[in-house]
XYZ file of C-alpha atoms in Angstrom:
185
model
C -22.823 29.484 -6.248
C -25.652 27.757 -4.365
C -25.495 26.542 -0.787
C -27.013 23.486 0.891
C -26.982 23.399 4.677
C -24.282 26.061 4.562
C -22.038 24.181 2.126
C -21.060 25.650 -1.249
C -22.403 23.529 -4.101
C -21.890 23.254 -7.820
C -24.098 21.624 -10.381
C -22.647 18.568 -12.118
C -20.601 19.589 -15.131
C -19.657 23.014 -13.790
C -16.255 23.951 -12.452
C -15.501 22.313 -9.102
C -12.134 23.916 -8.411
C -11.632 24.991 -4.828
C -11.147 28.643 -3.939
C -8.069 29.496 -1.927
C -8.687 28.277 1.621
C -5.248 28.317 3.196
C -4.791 25.462 5.645
C -8.026 23.721 4.669
C -8.269 20.292 3.141
C -10.460 20.329 0.037
C -13.107 17.596 0.272
C -15.666 16.917 -2.461
C -19.039 15.580 -1.323
C -20.979 13.750 -4.054
C -24.567 13.091 -3.056
C -28.047 13.403 -4.449
C -29.382 16.202 -2.265
C -33.051 15.594 -3.140
C -33.646 12.748 -0.693
C -33.896 12.833 3.086
C -31.076 10.273 3.468
C -28.634 12.436 1.522
C -29.701 15.637 3.265
C -29.127 13.881 6.594
C -25.690 12.793 5.337
C -24.823 16.412 4.559
C -25.914 17.532 8.009
C -23.963 14.671 9.610
C -20.797 15.535 7.683
C -21.135 19.165 8.742
C -21.724 18.187 12.382
C -18.694 15.840 12.310
C -16.577 18.611 10.818
C -17.622 21.133 13.486
C -17.423 18.768 16.470
C -13.987 17.448 15.473
C -12.699 20.842 14.294
C -11.732 19.419 10.899
C -10.076 22.041 8.665
C -12.121 21.067 5.610
C -13.425 23.144 2.752
C -16.415 21.070 1.640
C -17.486 21.195 -1.990
C -20.916 19.644 -2.412
C -21.330 18.469 -5.980
C -24.952 17.864 -6.792
C -25.767 14.851 -8.921
C -28.530 12.347 -9.347
C -28.294 9.010 -7.644
C -26.445 6.402 -9.771
C -25.050 9.191 -11.984
C -21.303 9.189 -12.667
C -19.206 11.912 -11.032
C -18.875 14.993 -13.252
C -15.829 15.162 -15.565
C -14.604 18.340 -13.820
C -13.428 16.147 -10.912
C -10.683 14.694 -13.121
C -8.858 18.049 -12.917
C -9.822 18.840 -9.331
C -6.961 19.233 -6.877
C -8.666 18.187 -3.674
C -7.516 15.895 -0.894
C -10.478 13.525 -0.728
C -14.033 12.601 -1.606
C -17.079 11.571 0.395
C -19.572 9.919 -1.950
C -22.540 7.633 -2.319
C -20.941 4.862 -4.362
C -24.093 3.100 -5.552
C -22.839 1.285 -8.664
C -19.659 -0.401 -9.911
C -19.466 2.302 -12.620
C -19.394 5.090 -10.025
C -16.788 3.108 -8.069
C -14.538 2.765 -11.162
C -14.888 6.460 -11.941
C -13.870 7.439 -8.410
C -10.939 4.984 -8.417
C -9.585 6.807 -11.467
C -9.303 10.021 -9.413
C -6.590 8.417 -7.265
C -7.867 10.250 -4.200
C -8.967 8.908 -0.823
C -12.703 8.141 -0.954
C -15.134 7.362 1.844
C -18.240 5.568 0.625
C -21.463 6.455 2.462
C -23.647 3.958 0.605
C -24.337 0.346 1.450
C -25.328 -0.502 -2.120
C -22.350 -2.646 -3.171
C -21.719 -6.175 -1.908
C -17.923 -5.849 -1.812
C -17.054 -2.144 -1.946
C -13.503 -1.110 -2.814
C -13.527 2.021 -0.646
C -13.904 2.219 3.134
C -17.656 2.329 3.756
C -19.824 3.872 6.444
C -23.416 2.702 6.502
C -26.235 1.756 8.844
C -26.291 -1.358 10.993
C -28.749 -3.786 9.324
C -29.346 -5.738 12.552
C -30.217 -2.582 14.464
C -32.535 -1.469 11.627
C -34.265 -4.881 11.726
C -34.646 -4.700 15.519
C -36.171 -1.212 15.285
C -38.600 -2.263 12.554
C -39.684 -5.350 14.456
C -40.136 -3.350 17.670
C -42.298 -0.867 15.776
C -44.481 -3.704 14.498
C -44.617 -5.381 17.924
C -45.634 -2.096 19.579
C -48.590 -2.010 17.193
C -49.459 -5.688 17.815
C -48.859 -6.777 14.213
C -48.787 -10.561 13.918
C -48.026 -10.963 10.190
C -44.791 -9.590 8.798
C -43.278 -8.948 5.402
C -40.301 -7.077 4.008
C -40.406 -4.902 0.896
C -37.014 -3.951 -0.487
C -34.761 -3.349 -3.463
C -33.071 -6.520 -4.719
C -30.269 -4.484 -6.343
C -29.173 -2.737 -3.151
C -26.921 -4.649 -0.783
C -28.122 -2.687 2.253
C -31.708 -3.723 1.477
C -30.753 -7.402 1.148
C -28.827 -7.256 4.432
C -31.788 -5.678 6.233
C -34.091 -8.340 4.790
C -31.810 -11.151 5.997
C -31.585 -9.687 9.499
C -35.342 -9.056 9.692
C -36.102 -12.592 8.481
C -33.564 -14.065 10.925
C -35.080 -12.192 13.900
C -38.575 -13.378 12.985
C -37.498 -16.987 12.463
C -35.618 -16.971 15.794
C -38.915 -16.389 17.567
C -40.892 -18.800 15.409
C -42.299 -16.266 12.982
C -42.387 -16.190 9.199
C -41.337 -13.301 6.981
C -42.976 -12.734 3.640
C -40.967 -10.688 1.161
C -41.255 -8.582 -1.951
C -37.875 -7.691 -3.397
C -38.088 -5.386 -6.412
C -35.452 -4.374 -8.946
C -36.219 -0.687 -8.640
C -33.580 0.584 -11.078
C -34.620 -1.698 -13.922
C -38.337 -1.116 -13.876
C -40.865 1.343 -12.600
C -42.116 0.330 -9.155
C -45.473 -1.384 -9.387
C -48.281 -0.408 -7.046
C -49.816 -3.565 -5.640
C -53.520 -3.399 -4.850
C -55.724 -5.790 -2.903
């Protein structure tokens, strides 16, 4: 068994049954561990568990982003799931488990599961402050048109600029449907 940040992991499609951990709640964590955001999520979950003395046995199940949960979860006897629910298909698959799920993705417009995500207004304020600190006068937003969190950040960024008389250019790409295009001057 592999470990990520001290958590036991299994590759998608392999057995995800918990070992005997008397008194521990079995919690599956479904994230793509290749990106910084997901690695930070894993560290945050671990920190929350330690600081709040949660009796959890975490089972990190590695999968690619947008990939359905592995079939082995259908037979899993855990108490809950923490997952990036990035598509309606992933959401339907997790609903079928009939387990409590906490969604740690802001991808869906109206998620079924309770969702924890970043504050788009705070993200817009931080981005604008960064640009102001560097004396930028022209602003634009580049984002993913298929991700709700990206659209929310765009709206907040645009609103902040317009409130002070500025204009926000935008480039919203559909990153899942096409390869990103490199724009050159």
